[in-house]
């Protein structure tokens, strides 16, 4: 039976494994697509419009927000970022899942949108704050100052854990991946995701009513 797609939100403090698990989820099912964000910042070398981002100017971006065409949006370091609603709605109706790697503020906006009934939100917690710091330091990508800022922001992120449908403690990456796959597989069977159920039940009722 055909189904509607899920709007899958993954959130976590930096270093809790969100990007790695998002990549593994797509490796598990290549039909899951990432949402392509719109931004007002200029393209960086090698970035492709429509693939990496939808690049636009500030006036056009603000018009999309005003007209209700953004699922979520934010102003970050002088530029606007947001998730256009149209492509996500089309994907959901076509039965394709769309994955969002966003923070709690973006998740909150989406869960208050008219696509909320298709949302599956999952928050990832670290096993400890010490382990969170160790993971950030082991990347070897950030300065001590950047790591300190990320750690300061981590509690604000963690404090919103209870606004998500599912919360997973990522103490073992493989085990968390298995749990994530189980959640997605189960949620695909949610009643709201199966548009053909009503017609099927009506068919069953009609068969009961037919003379034997």
Coordinates of C-alpha atoms in Angstrom, one line a residue:
X1 CA 0.0 0.0 0.0
X2 CA 1.3 3.4 -0.9
X3 CA 2.4 5.7 1.9
X4 CA 3.2 9.3 2.6
X5 CA 6.7 10.3 3.3
X6 CA 8.0 11.3 6.7
X7 CA 9.6 14.6 7.6
X8 CA 12.5 13.3 9.8
X9 CA 14.1 15.8 12.2
X10 CA 17.4 14.9 13.8
X11 CA 18.7 17.3 16.5
X12 CA 21.5 17.2 19.0
X13 CA 24.2 19.3 20.6
X14 CA 27.4 19.5 18.5
X15 CA 29.4 16.3 19.0
X16 CA 26.6 14.0 19.9
X17 CA 26.7 12.1 16.6
X18 CA 23.9 13.8 14.6
X19 CA 25.8 14.1 11.3
X20 CA 27.2 10.6 11.4
X21 CA 23.8 9.0 12.1
X22 CA 22.1 11.1 9.4
X23 CA 24.7 9.8 6.9
X24 CA 24.2 6.2 8.1
X25 CA 20.5 6.5 7.8
X26 CA 20.8 7.6 4.2
X27 CA 23.3 4.8 3.5
X28 CA 20.7 2.4 4.9
X29 CA 17.9 3.8 2.6
X30 CA 19.1 5.9 -0.3
X31 CA 15.6 7.0 -1.0
X32 CA 15.7 9.2 2.1
X33 CA 16.7 12.7 0.9
X34 CA 18.2 15.6 2.7
X35 CA 16.2 18.9 2.7
X36 CA 18.1 21.5 0.6
X37 CA 18.1 24.8 2.5
X38 CA 17.8 28.2 1.0
X39 CA 20.3 30.9 2.0
X40 CA 21.2 34.5 1.2
X41 CA 24.9 33.9 1.6
X42 CA 27.0 33.7 -1.6
X43 CA 28.0 30.3 -2.9
X44 CA 31.4 28.9 -1.9
X45 CA 33.8 27.4 -4.4
X46 CA 32.4 24.1 -5.7
X47 CA 28.8 24.6 -4.3
X48 CA 26.0 24.0 -6.7
X49 CA 22.7 25.9 -6.7
X50 CA 19.8 23.5 -6.0
X51 CA 22.1 20.7 -4.8
X52 CA 24.0 22.2 -1.9
X53 CA 21.7 25.2 -1.3
X54 CA 19.1 27.2 -3.0
X55 CA 21.0 30.5 -3.3
X56 CA 18.8 33.6 -3.3
X57 CA 18.9 37.3 -2.3
X58 CA 17.5 38.8 0.9
X59 CA 14.4 40.3 -0.7
X60 CA 13.3 37.0 -2.3
X61 CA 14.0 35.1 1.0
X62 CA 12.0 37.5 3.1
X63 CA 9.1 37.3 0.5
X64 CA 9.1 33.5 0.9
X65 CA 8.9 33.9 4.7
X66 CA 6.1 36.4 4.4
X67 CA 4.1 34.2 2.0
X68 CA 4.4 31.2 4.3
X69 CA 6.7 29.3 1.9
X70 CA 9.4 28.5 4.5
X71 CA 9.0 25.6 7.0
X72 CA 11.6 27.2 9.2
X73 CA 14.2 30.0 9.0
X74 CA 16.9 31.7 11.0
X75 CA 19.4 34.6 10.8
X76 CA 22.9 33.3 11.4
X77 CA 26.1 35.3 11.2
X78 CA 24.6 38.0 8.9
X79 CA 22.8 35.6 6.5
X80 CA 19.4 34.0 6.3
X81 CA 18.9 30.2 6.1
X82 CA 15.6 28.4 5.7
X83 CA 13.8 25.3 4.5
X84 CA 11.4 25.8 1.5
X85 CA 8.1 24.1 2.1
X86 CA 7.2 23.3 -1.5
X87 CA 9.8 20.6 -2.3
X88 CA 9.2 18.9 1.1
X89 CA 5.4 18.8 0.6
X90 CA 5.8 17.3 -2.8
X91 CA 8.2 14.7 -1.5
X92 CA 5.9 13.7 1.3
X93 CA 2.9 13.3 -1.0
X94 CA 5.1 11.2 -3.4
X95 CA 6.0 8.8 -0.5
X96 CA 9.6 10.0 0.0
X97 CA 11.1 10.7 3.4
X98 CA 12.9 14.1 3.9
X99 CA 15.7 14.4 6.5
X100 CA 16.4 17.6 8.4
X101 CA 19.7 18.1 10.3
X102 CA 18.6 21.1 12.4
X103 CA 18.6 22.6 15.9
X104 CA 15.7 22.8 18.3
X105 CA 14.5 26.2 17.1
X106 CA 14.1 25.0 13.5
X107 CA 12.5 21.8 14.8
X108 CA 10.0 23.8 16.8
X109 CA 9.0 25.9 13.8
X110 CA 8.5 22.8 11.7
X111 CA 6.4 21.1 14.4
X112 CA 4.1 24.1 14.5
X113 CA 3.7 24.1 10.7
X114 CA 0.9 22.6 8.6
X115 CA 3.1 19.6 7.9
X116 CA 3.4 18.7 11.6
X117 CA 1.3 15.5 11.2
X118 CA 4.1 14.0 9.1
X119 CA 6.9 15.0 11.4
X120 CA 9.1 12.4 13.2
X121 CA 11.5 14.2 15.5
X122 CA 14.4 12.6 17.2
X123 CA 16.9 14.1 19.7
X124 CA 20.3 12.6 20.4
X125 CA 21.9 12.9 23.8
X126 CA 25.5 12.3 24.7
X127 CA 26.3 9.7 27.4
X128 CA 28.0 12.4 29.4
X129 CA 29.2 16.0 29.1
X130 CA 32.8 14.8 29.5
X131 CA 32.3 12.4 26.5
X132 CA 30.7 15.3 24.5
X133 CA 33.8 17.4 25.0
X134 CA 36.1 14.5 24.2
X135 CA 34.3 13.9 20.9
X136 CA 34.6 17.6 19.9
X137 CA 38.3 17.6 20.8
X138 CA 39.0 14.4 18.9
X139 CA 37.7 15.8 15.7
X140 CA 40.8 18.0 15.4
X141 CA 38.8 20.6 13.4
X142 CA 38.0 23.3 15.9
X143 CA 40.1 25.7 18.0
X144 CA 39.8 25.6 21.8
X145 CA 37.8 28.8 21.6
X146 CA 35.3 27.2 19.2
X147 CA 35.0 24.1 21.3
X148 CA 34.3 26.2 24.4
X149 CA 31.5 28.0 22.5
X150 CA 30.0 24.7 21.3
X151 CA 30.1 23.4 24.9
X152 CA 28.4 26.6 26.2
X153 CA 25.6 26.1 23.6
X154 CA 25.2 22.4 24.4
X155 CA 23.1 22.9 27.5
X156 CA 20.7 25.2 25.7
X157 CA 20.3 22.4 23.1
X158 CA 19.9 19.6 25.6
X159 CA 17.3 21.6 27.6
X160 CA 14.8 21.1 24.8
X161 CA 15.1 17.3 24.7
X162 CA 11.5 16.8 25.9
X163 CA 9.9 18.6 22.8
X164 CA 10.9 15.6 20.6
X165 CA 9.0 12.4 19.8
X166 CA 12.0 10.2 20.5
X167 CA 15.1 10.7 22.6
X168 CA 18.2 8.4 22.2
X169 CA 21.3 8.3 24.3
X170 CA 24.1 7.8 21.8
X171 CA 26.5 5.8 24.0
X172 CA 27.1 3.3 21.2
X173 CA 27.0 4.4 17.6
X174 CA 26.0 1.1 16.1
X175 CA 23.3 0.4 18.7
X176 CA 21.9 3.9 18.2
X177 CA 21.9 3.4 14.5
X178 CA 19.9 0.2 14.9
X179 CA 17.4 2.0 17.2
X180 CA 17.1 4.9 14.6
X181 CA 16.3 2.5 11.8
X182 CA 13.7 0.7 14.0
X183 CA 12.0 4.0 14.8
X184 CA 11.9 5.1 11.1
X185 CA 10.6 1.7 10.0
X186 CA 7.8 1.8 12.6
X187 CA 6.8 5.4 12.0
X188 CA 6.4 4.7 8.2
X189 CA 3.4 2.5 9.3
X190 CA 1.8 5.3 11.3
X191 CA -1.9 5.6 10.3
X192 CA -1.5 9.2 9.1
X193 CA 1.2 8.0 6.7
X194 CA -1.0 5.5 4.9
X195 CA -3.5 7.4 2.8
X196 CA -5.0 4.2 1.3
X197 CA -6.2 2.8 4.6
X198 CA -9.6 4.6 4.6
X199 CA -10.5 3.3 1.2
X200 CA -9.4 -0.2 2.1
X201 CA -11.6 -0.1 5.3
X202 CA -14.5 1.1 3.2
X203 CA -14.0 -1.8 0.8
X204 CA -14.0 -4.2 3.7
X205 CA -17.2 -2.6 5.1
X206 CA -18.8 -2.9 1.7
X207 CA -18.0 -6.6 1.5
X208 CA -19.7 -7.1 4.9
X209 CA -22.8 -5.4 3.6
X210 CA -23.0 -7.4 0.3
X211 CA -25.6 -10.3 0.4
X212 CA -24.0 -13.7 0.8

